[in-house]
mmCIF file of C-alpha atoms (C1' of nucleotides) in Angstrom:
data_model
loop_
_atom_site.group_PDB
_atom_site.id
_atom_site.type_symbol
_atom_site.label_atom_id
_atom_site.label_comp_id
_atom_site.label_asym_id
_atom_site.label_seq_id
_atom_site.Cartn_x
_atom_site.Cartn_y
_atom_site.Cartn_z
ATOM 1 C CA MET W 1 1.654 5.492 -1.804
ATOM 2 C CA PRO W 2 1.788 3.446 1.298
ATOM 3 C CA GLU W 3 1.228 -0.055 2.472
ATOM 4 C CA GLY W 4 -0.216 -0.705 5.893
ATOM 5 C CA HIS W 5 2.974 -0.067 7.835
ATOM 6 C CA ALA W 6 3.060 3.533 6.621
ATOM 7 C CA ILE W 7 -0.560 4.078 7.605
ATOM 8 C CA HIS W 8 0.111 2.764 11.099
ATOM 9 C CA ARG W 9 3.038 5.146 11.387
ATOM 10 C CA LEU W 10 0.895 7.997 10.175
ATOM 11 C CA GLY W 11 -1.727 7.128 12.736
ATOM 12 C CA HIS W 12 0.835 7.371 15.525
ATOM 13 C CA GLN W 13 2.187 10.601 14.138
ATOM 14 C CA LEU W 14 -1.216 12.236 13.812
ATOM 15 C CA GLU W 15 -2.116 11.198 17.336
ATOM 16 C CA GLN W 16 1.171 12.549 18.686
ATOM 17 C CA THR W 17 0.758 15.783 16.779
ATOM 18 C CA PHE W 18 -2.898 16.564 17.363
ATOM 19 C CA GLY W 19 -4.159 14.313 20.161
ATOM 20 C CA GLY W 20 -6.217 16.230 22.719
ATOM 21 C CA GLN W 21 -6.066 19.459 20.733
ATOM 22 C CA LYS W 22 -8.911 21.528 19.466
ATOM 23 C CA ILE W 23 -8.329 21.583 15.749
ATOM 24 C CA ALA W 24 -9.316 23.823 12.887
ATOM 25 C CA SER W 25 -10.436 21.976 9.788
ATOM 26 C CA THR W 26 -10.750 23.216 6.228
ATOM 27 C CA SER W 27 -10.995 21.809 2.730
ATOM 28 C CA PRO W 28 -9.165 24.202 0.414
ATOM 29 C CA GLN W 29 -10.145 22.001 -2.519
ATOM 30 C CA GLY W 30 -13.746 21.948 -1.299
ATOM 31 C CA ARG W 31 -14.359 18.246 -1.767
ATOM 32 C CA PHE W 32 -14.624 17.357 1.912
ATOM 33 C CA ASP W 33 -17.151 18.638 4.428
ATOM 34 C CA ALA W 34 -14.328 19.803 6.691
ATOM 35 C CA HIS W 35 -16.600 22.155 8.575
ATOM 36 C CA ALA W 36 -18.224 19.175 10.303
ATOM 37 C CA VAL W 37 -15.121 18.628 12.455
ATOM 38 C CA ASP W 38 -13.920 22.217 12.632
ATOM 39 C CA GLY W 39 -13.303 23.188 16.256
ATOM 40 C CA GLN W 40 -13.593 19.597 17.519
ATOM 41 C CA GLU W 41 -11.148 18.022 19.926
ATOM 42 C CA PHE W 42 -8.926 15.536 18.105
ATOM 43 C CA GLY W 43 -9.352 12.138 19.731
ATOM 44 C CA SER W 44 -7.712 8.847 18.838
ATOM 45 C CA VAL W 45 -6.605 7.338 15.558
ATOM 46 C CA ASN W 46 -7.416 3.778 14.603
ATOM 47 C CA VAL W 47 -5.934 1.902 11.670
ATOM 48 C CA TRP W 48 -7.185 -1.205 9.916
ATOM 49 C CA GLY W 49 -4.981 -2.206 7.016
ATOM 50 C CA LYS W 50 -4.636 0.855 4.811
ATOM 51 C CA HIS W 51 -7.637 2.602 6.340
ATOM 52 C CA LEU W 52 -7.081 5.422 8.808
ATOM 53 C CA VAL W 53 -9.912 6.479 11.105
ATOM 54 C CA ILE W 54 -9.801 9.618 13.227
ATOM 55 C CA GLY W 55 -12.156 9.998 16.166
ATOM 56 C CA PHE W 56 -13.110 13.186 17.975
ATOM 57 C CA ALA W 57 -13.834 13.698 21.644
ATOM 58 C CA THR W 58 -17.489 14.661 21.425
ATOM 59 C CA LEU W 59 -18.598 13.615 17.973
ATOM 60 C CA ALA W 60 -20.306 10.416 16.867
ATOM 61 C CA GLU W 61 -18.857 10.630 13.370
ATOM 62 C CA VAL W 62 -15.292 9.695 12.543
ATOM 63 C CA VAL W 63 -13.199 10.763 9.583
ATOM 64 C CA HIS W 64 -12.203 7.861 7.353
ATOM 65 C CA VAL W 65 -9.187 8.346 5.100
ATOM 66 C CA HIS W 66 -7.880 5.940 2.486
ATOM 67 C CA LEU W 67 -4.966 7.216 0.427
ATOM 68 C CA GLY W 68 -5.353 4.929 -2.554
ATOM 69 C CA ILE W 69 -2.398 5.010 -4.876
ATOM 70 C CA PHE W 70 -2.024 8.780 -5.093
ATOM 71 C CA GLY W 71 -2.905 10.069 -1.665
ATOM 72 C CA ARG W 72 -0.371 11.717 0.635
ATOM 73 C CA TRP W 73 -0.256 13.377 3.995
ATOM 74 C CA SER W 74 2.233 16.090 4.677
ATOM 75 C CA ILE W 75 2.634 17.152 8.254
ATOM 76 C CA SER W 76 4.569 20.282 9.058
ATOM 77 C CA THR W 77 5.349 22.170 12.214
ATOM 78 C CA GLN W 78 4.500 25.442 10.562
ATOM 79 C CA PRO W 79 1.343 26.897 12.062
ATOM 80 C CA ASP W 80 -0.337 27.745 8.760
ATOM 81 C CA PRO W 81 1.860 27.100 5.709
ATOM 82 C CA PRO W 82 0.937 28.431 2.277
ATOM 83 C CA GLU W 83 -1.538 26.248 0.432
ATOM 84 C CA THR W 84 0.176 24.551 -2.479
ATOM 85 C CA GLY W 85 -1.356 22.049 -4.823
ATOM 86 C CA THR W 86 -4.736 20.472 -4.266
ATOM 87 C CA ILE W 87 -5.468 20.063 -0.584
ATOM 88 C CA ARG W 88 -8.480 17.941 0.225
ATOM 89 C CA TRP W 89 -8.257 18.409 3.970
ATOM 90 C CA ARG W 90 -6.176 20.711 6.124
ATOM 91 C CA LEU W 91 -5.978 20.102 9.855
ATOM 92 C CA LEU W 92 -4.571 22.850 12.037
ATOM 93 C CA GLY W 93 -3.504 22.249 15.606
ATOM 94 C CA ASP W 94 -1.213 23.971 18.060
ATOM 95 C CA GLY W 95 1.754 24.804 15.895
ATOM 96 C CA ALA W 96 1.293 21.996 13.393
ATOM 97 C CA THR W 97 -0.503 21.487 10.117
ATOM 98 C CA ALA W 98 -1.454 18.314 8.297
ATOM 99 C CA ASP W 99 -2.408 18.486 4.620
ATOM 100 C CA LEU W 100 -4.085 15.616 2.820
ATOM 101 C CA ARG W 101 -3.852 15.465 -0.956
ATOM 102 C CA GLY W 102 -5.300 13.073 -3.489
ATOM 103 C CA PRO W 103 -6.908 10.496 -1.200
ATOM 104 C CA MET W 104 -9.302 7.942 -2.542
ATOM 105 C CA ALA W 105 -11.517 8.457 0.491
ATOM 106 C CA CYS W 106 -11.832 11.285 2.973
ATOM 107 C CA GLU W 107 -15.283 11.127 4.453
ATOM 108 C CA LEU W 108 -17.373 11.238 7.605
ATOM 109 C CA LEU W 109 -18.662 7.885 8.809
ATOM 110 C CA LEU W 110 -21.273 7.050 11.417
ATOM 111 C CA PRO W 111 -20.532 4.148 13.780
ATOM 112 C CA PRO W 112 -22.539 1.555 11.811
ATOM 113 C CA GLU W 113 -20.786 2.597 8.615
ATOM 114 C CA LEU W 114 -17.437 2.152 10.312
ATOM 115 C CA ASP W 115 -18.558 -1.277 11.512
ATOM 116 C CA ASN W 116 -19.362 -2.238 7.935
ATOM 117 C CA LEU W 117 -15.978 -1.063 6.756
ATOM 118 C CA VAL W 118 -14.105 -3.054 9.379
ATOM 119 C CA ALA W 119 -16.280 -6.110 8.795
ATOM 120 C CA ARG W 120 -15.287 -6.373 5.161
ATOM 121 C CA LEU W 121 -11.579 -6.199 5.912
ATOM 122 C CA GLY W 122 -9.420 -9.215 6.605
ATOM 123 C CA THR W 123 -7.059 -9.448 9.511
ATOM 124 C CA ASP W 124 -4.312 -6.845 9.860
ATOM 125 C CA PRO W 125 -0.930 -8.328 10.840
ATOM 126 C CA LEU W 126 -0.053 -5.051 12.541
ATOM 127 C CA ARG W 127 -2.994 -5.023 14.918
ATOM 128 C CA SER W 128 -2.883 -6.667 18.313
ATOM 129 C CA ASP W 129 -6.089 -8.555 17.426
ATOM 130 C CA ALA W 130 -4.483 -10.049 14.286
ATOM 131 C CA ASP W 131 -5.722 -13.546 13.457
ATOM 132 C CA GLY W 132 -3.420 -15.311 11.049
ATOM 133 C CA HIS W 133 -5.320 -18.554 11.422
ATOM 134 C CA ALA W 134 -8.493 -17.024 9.948
ATOM 135 C CA ALA W 135 -6.540 -15.710 6.978
ATOM 136 C CA GLY W 136 -5.060 -19.183 6.450
ATOM 137 C CA GLU W 137 -8.483 -20.771 6.350
ATOM 138 C CA ARG W 138 -9.640 -18.292 3.723
ATOM 139 C CA ILE W 139 -6.545 -19.015 1.654
ATOM 140 C CA ARG W 140 -6.920 -22.784 1.842
ATOM 141 C CA ARG W 141 -10.488 -22.456 0.547
ATOM 142 C CA SER W 142 -9.428 -20.540 -2.558
ATOM 143 C CA ARG W 143 -8.059 -21.555 -5.914
ATOM 144 C CA ALA W 144 -6.858 -18.029 -6.613
ATOM 145 C CA PRO W 145 -3.086 -17.511 -6.867
ATOM 146 C CA ILE W 146 -1.413 -16.908 -3.537
ATOM 147 C CA ALA W 147 -0.035 -13.624 -4.893
ATOM 148 C CA THR W 148 -3.590 -12.424 -5.445
ATOM 149 C CA LEU W 149 -4.806 -13.603 -2.054
ATOM 150 C CA LEU W 150 -2.009 -11.872 -0.165
ATOM 151 C CA MET W 151 -3.141 -8.553 -1.598
ATOM 152 C CA ASP W 152 -6.842 -9.210 -1.170
ATOM 153 C CA GLN W 153 -7.780 -6.777 1.579
ATOM 154 C CA SER W 154 -10.681 -8.962 2.660
ATOM 155 C CA VAL W 155 -8.178 -11.736 3.427
ATOM 156 C CA ILE W 156 -5.263 -9.738 4.825
ATOM 157 C CA ALA W 157 -5.573 -6.008 5.434
ATOM 158 C CA GLY W 158 -2.507 -3.881 5.014
ATOM 159 C CA ALA W 159 -0.133 -5.939 2.889
ATOM 160 C CA GLY W 160 0.422 -4.473 -0.568
ATOM 161 C CA ASN W 161 2.422 -5.111 -3.680
ATOM 162 C CA ILE W 162 5.861 -4.960 -2.043
ATOM 163 C CA PHE W 163 5.127 -7.224 0.899
ATOM 164 C CA ARG W 164 3.404 -9.836 -1.244
ATOM 165 C CA ALA W 165 6.289 -10.046 -3.681
ATOM 166 C CA GLU W 166 8.929 -10.125 -0.979
ATOM 167 C CA VAL W 167 7.311 -12.579 1.410
ATOM 168 C CA LEU W 168 6.719 -15.036 -1.441
ATOM 169 C CA PHE W 169 10.341 -14.756 -2.467
ATOM 170 C CA ARG W 170 11.572 -15.295 1.077
ATOM 171 C CA HIS W 171 9.691 -18.590 1.184
ATOM 172 C CA GLY W 172 10.495 -19.736 -2.345
ATOM 173 C CA ILE W 173 6.839 -19.815 -3.347
ATOM 174 C CA ASP W 174 5.596 -19.621 -6.907
ATOM 175 C CA PRO W 175 3.278 -16.599 -6.897
ATOM 176 C CA PHE W 176 0.776 -18.456 -9.084
ATOM 177 C CA MET W 177 0.377 -21.351 -6.658
ATOM 178 C CA PRO W 178 -3.305 -21.715 -5.749
ATOM 179 C CA GLY W 179 -4.143 -20.825 -2.160
ATOM 180 C CA GLN W 180 -5.616 -24.268 -1.535
ATOM 181 C CA ARG W 181 -2.200 -25.855 -2.060
ATOM 182 C CA ILE W 182 -0.677 -24.018 0.881
ATOM 183 C CA ASP W 183 -1.083 -26.118 3.982
ATOM 184 C CA GLU W 184 -1.466 -24.930 7.531
ATOM 185 C CA ASN W 185 2.190 -25.220 8.508
ATOM 186 C CA ASP W 186 3.371 -23.464 5.387
ATOM 187 C CA TRP W 187 0.871 -20.706 5.977
ATOM 188 C CA GLN W 188 1.983 -20.300 9.560
ATOM 189 C CA ARG W 189 5.539 -19.639 8.400
ATOM 190 C CA ILE W 190 4.438 -17.163 5.755
ATOM 191 C CA TRP W 191 2.140 -15.366 8.159
ATOM 192 C CA ASP W 192 4.765 -15.085 10.878
ATOM 193 C CA ASP W 193 7.275 -13.727 8.415
ATOM 194 C CA LEU W 194 4.787 -11.259 6.935
ATOM 195 C CA ALA W 195 3.933 -9.967 10.399
ATOM 196 C CA PHE W 196 7.649 -9.711 11.209
ATOM 197 C CA LEU W 197 8.409 -7.766 8.022
ATOM 198 C CA MET W 198 5.493 -5.428 8.504
ATOM 199 C CA HIS W 199 6.308 -4.699 12.150
ATOM 200 C CA GLN W 200 9.893 -4.060 11.206
ATOM 201 C CA ALA W 201 8.721 -1.668 8.493
ATOM 202 C CA VAL W 202 6.666 0.252 11.056
ATOM 203 C CA ASP W 203 9.737 0.589 13.275
ATOM 204 C CA ARG W 204 12.063 1.575 10.447
ATOM 205 C CA GLY W 205 9.776 3.606 8.242
ATOM 206 C CA ARG W 206 10.896 1.578 5.237
ATOM 207 C CA ILE W 207 10.493 -1.914 3.884
ATOM 208 C CA ASP W 208 13.613 -4.045 4.199
ATOM 209 C CA THR W 209 13.378 -7.689 3.280
ATOM 210 C CA VAL W 210 16.907 -8.653 2.287
ATOM 211 C CA ARG W 211 18.676 -10.770 4.849
ATOM 212 C CA PRO W 212 22.106 -9.438 5.821
ATOM 213 C CA HIS W 213 24.161 -12.184 4.173
ATOM 214 C CA HIS W 214 22.606 -11.330 0.799
ATOM 215 C CA GLU W 215 23.620 -7.733 0.845
ATOM 216 C CA PRO W 216 25.601 -7.691 -2.404
ATOM 217 C CA ASP W 217 24.107 -9.331 -5.481
ATOM 218 C CA VAL W 218 25.932 -11.926 -7.575
ATOM 219 C CA MET W 219 27.496 -9.173 -9.614
ATOM 220 C CA GLY W 220 28.915 -7.694 -6.457
ATOM 221 C CA ARG W 221 26.475 -4.809 -6.481
ATOM 222 C CA PRO W 222 24.509 -3.835 -3.416
ATOM 223 C CA PRO W 223 20.820 -4.756 -3.276
ATOM 224 C CA ARG W 224 18.455 -2.313 -4.842
ATOM 225 C CA VAL W 225 17.419 0.556 -2.648
ATOM 226 C CA ASP W 226 13.961 1.298 -3.935
ATOM 227 C CA GLU W 227 11.999 4.539 -4.114
ATOM 228 C CA HIS W 228 10.472 3.739 -0.749
ATOM 229 C CA GLY W 229 13.984 3.563 0.674
ATOM 230 C CA GLY W 230 14.225 -0.105 1.569
ATOM 231 C CA GLU W 231 16.179 -3.080 0.348
ATOM 232 C CA VAL W 232 14.258 -5.736 -1.507
ATOM 233 C CA TYR W 233 14.832 -9.002 -3.354
ATOM 234 C CA VAL W 234 12.472 -8.751 -6.318
ATOM 235 C CA TYR W 235 10.099 -5.813 -6.105
ATOM 236 C CA ARG W 236 10.675 -3.601 -9.158
ATOM 237 C CA ARG W 237 13.841 -5.482 -10.008
ATOM 238 C CA ALA W 238 12.523 -6.898 -13.310
ATOM 239 C CA GLY W 239 15.354 -8.065 -15.547
ATOM 240 C CA MET W 240 17.963 -7.610 -12.839
ATOM 241 C CA PRO W 241 19.801 -10.627 -11.450
ATOM 242 C CA CYS W 242 18.207 -12.351 -8.486
ATOM 243 C CA LEU W 243 20.217 -11.511 -5.378
ATOM 244 C CA VAL W 244 20.368 -15.222 -4.519
ATOM 245 C CA CYS W 245 20.766 -17.185 -7.778
ATOM 246 C CA GLY W 246 21.491 -14.567 -10.442
ATOM 247 C CA THR W 247 18.518 -15.483 -12.659
ATOM 248 C CA ALA W 248 16.782 -12.462 -14.174
ATOM 249 C CA VAL W 249 13.845 -11.383 -12.050
ATOM 250 C CA GLU W 250 10.556 -11.709 -13.914
ATOM 251 C CA ALA W 251 7.630 -9.347 -13.998
ATOM 252 C CA SER W 252 4.088 -9.651 -15.197
ATOM 253 C CA VAL W 253 0.748 -8.089 -14.494
ATOM 254 C CA LEU W 254 -1.614 -10.015 -12.248
ATOM 255 C CA ALA W 255 -5.072 -8.588 -11.626
ATOM 256 C CA GLY W 256 -3.908 -5.220 -12.862
ATOM 257 C CA ARG W 257 -0.884 -4.990 -10.611
ATOM 258 C CA ASN W 258 2.789 -5.528 -11.323
ATOM 259 C CA LEU W 259 4.080 -8.769 -9.950
ATOM 260 C CA PHE W 260 7.772 -9.604 -9.504
ATOM 261 C CA TRP W 261 9.384 -12.943 -8.784
ATOM 262 C CA CYS W 262 12.439 -15.090 -9.405
ATOM 263 C CA PRO W 263 11.515 -17.976 -11.729
ATOM 264 C CA GLU W 264 14.341 -20.098 -10.340
ATOM 265 C CA CYS W 265 14.022 -19.511 -6.606
ATOM 266 C CA GLN W 266 10.219 -19.603 -6.846
ATOM 267 C CA ARG W 267 9.885 -22.513 -9.263
ATOM 268 C CA PRO W 268 6.334 -23.673 -9.929
ATOM 269 C CA GLY W 269 5.340 -27.080 -8.759
ATOM 270 C CA SER W 270 7.861 -27.494 -5.990
ATOM 271 C CA ALA W 271 5.691 -29.247 -3.456
ATOM 272 C CA GLU W 272 7.895 -28.366 -0.527
ATOM 273 C CA ILE W 273 7.726 -24.902 0.884
ATOM 274 C CA GLU W 274 10.758 -24.182 2.950
ATOM 275 C CA PRO W 275 12.040 -20.889 4.180
ATOM 276 C CA HIS W 276 14.070 -20.093 1.176
ATOM 277 C CA VAL W 277 17.003 -18.112 2.396
ATOM 278 C "C1'" DG R 1 5.464 21.023 -22.065
ATOM 279 C "C1'" DT R 2 4.440 15.874 -22.400
ATOM 280 C "C1'" DG R 3 4.105 11.327 -20.988
ATOM 281 C "C1'" DA R 4 5.025 7.552 -17.986
ATOM 282 C "C1'" DT R 5 4.720 6.023 -13.532
ATOM 283 C "C1'" DA R 6 3.169 4.840 -8.679
ATOM 284 C "C1'" DT R 7 3.176 0.741 -2.581
ATOM 285 C "C1'" DG R 8 -5.006 1.100 -4.543
ATOM 286 C "C1'" DC R 9 -9.533 0.125 -5.230
ATOM 287 C "C1'" DG R 10 -14.277 -0.151 -7.158
ATOM 288 C "C1'" DG R 11 -17.224 -0.833 -10.828
ATOM 289 C "C1'" DA R 12 -18.232 -2.276 -15.428
ATOM 290 C "C1'" DT R 13 -17.647 -5.892 -18.882
ATOM 291 C "C1'" DT B 1 -9.692 -8.408 -17.104
ATOM 292 C "C1'" DC B 2 -10.083 -3.700 -18.116
ATOM 293 C "C1'" DC B 3 -11.021 1.074 -17.068
ATOM 294 C "C1'" DG B 4 -11.343 5.201 -14.458
ATOM 295 C "C1'" DC B 5 -10.252 7.967 -10.728
ATOM 296 C "C1'" DC B 6 -7.251 10.838 -7.613
ATOM 297 C "C1'" DT B 7 -2.206 13.703 -7.641
ATOM 298 C "C1'" DA B 8 2.799 14.479 -7.626
ATOM 299 C "C1'" DT B 9 7.173 13.573 -9.549
ATOM 300 C "C1'" DC B 10 10.557 12.597 -12.720
ATOM 301 C "C1'" DA B 11 12.620 11.612 -17.234
ATOM 302 C "C1'" DC B 12 12.185 13.180 -21.357
ATOM 303 C "C1'" DT B 13 11.389 16.684 -25.421
#
DNA sequence: GTGATATGCGGAT
DNA sequence: TCCGCCTATCACT
């Protein structure tokens, strides 16, 4: 259940594990045409946002994987572990196995289809070609809430529910503020911070957003360590005291997704956007 | 065993 | 704005 940082890590790991190897490919579940890449030489992995794309040395097609909310990779150093659960795609290399379960997409794409996919994605803060300025222009043209825009993959690719909640908190921004009210300088700060947080999450393998001097909350308890293993200000802390001001963190559903924020630290209507903490 | 839940997304309404 | 899909896990009975 990853955001972009986890997909970038996976990309590195798959490349390290299988790069240059002739791989065996099966679909125990039968829902992927795994035979098409069976025996191919594993090439390079490319990631755009939450989309992972595997190329092969002498094949025009690539394999496109999107995990969605349920998908998981498990990579083991066993040569051919027992098949448990529902495995969409099993990749076997020299002494390693990668199993893919429950992805939203696992499919072969031709180059033009890949081009289409990339074209409809916004900029990815984790890529070297990231263009925060373009994302800012999109945001300033929209009346949609900033919390919606940050998760819109055609605006920014790779940020998900945790990063949007946390970056808005760190800048004291009301999540319902329309994109058009965020000026260029404000956006620059948000973008830089988002890129920083995401890069840090790639390095650490977890999302940490709490600044060191906020480590204990106002009740003297340590910040929440979430399921994903990181320390966060508001994500999934509904009803718990804000780590900065003690106000109960609020939650609601926006466009079908849980949204978390501090109603005090992220007060609506505050014209000034300053780095909050 | 059952039900709720999850870091996502696309399509219908 | 809602629904459906894909799967594993965990807190309950």
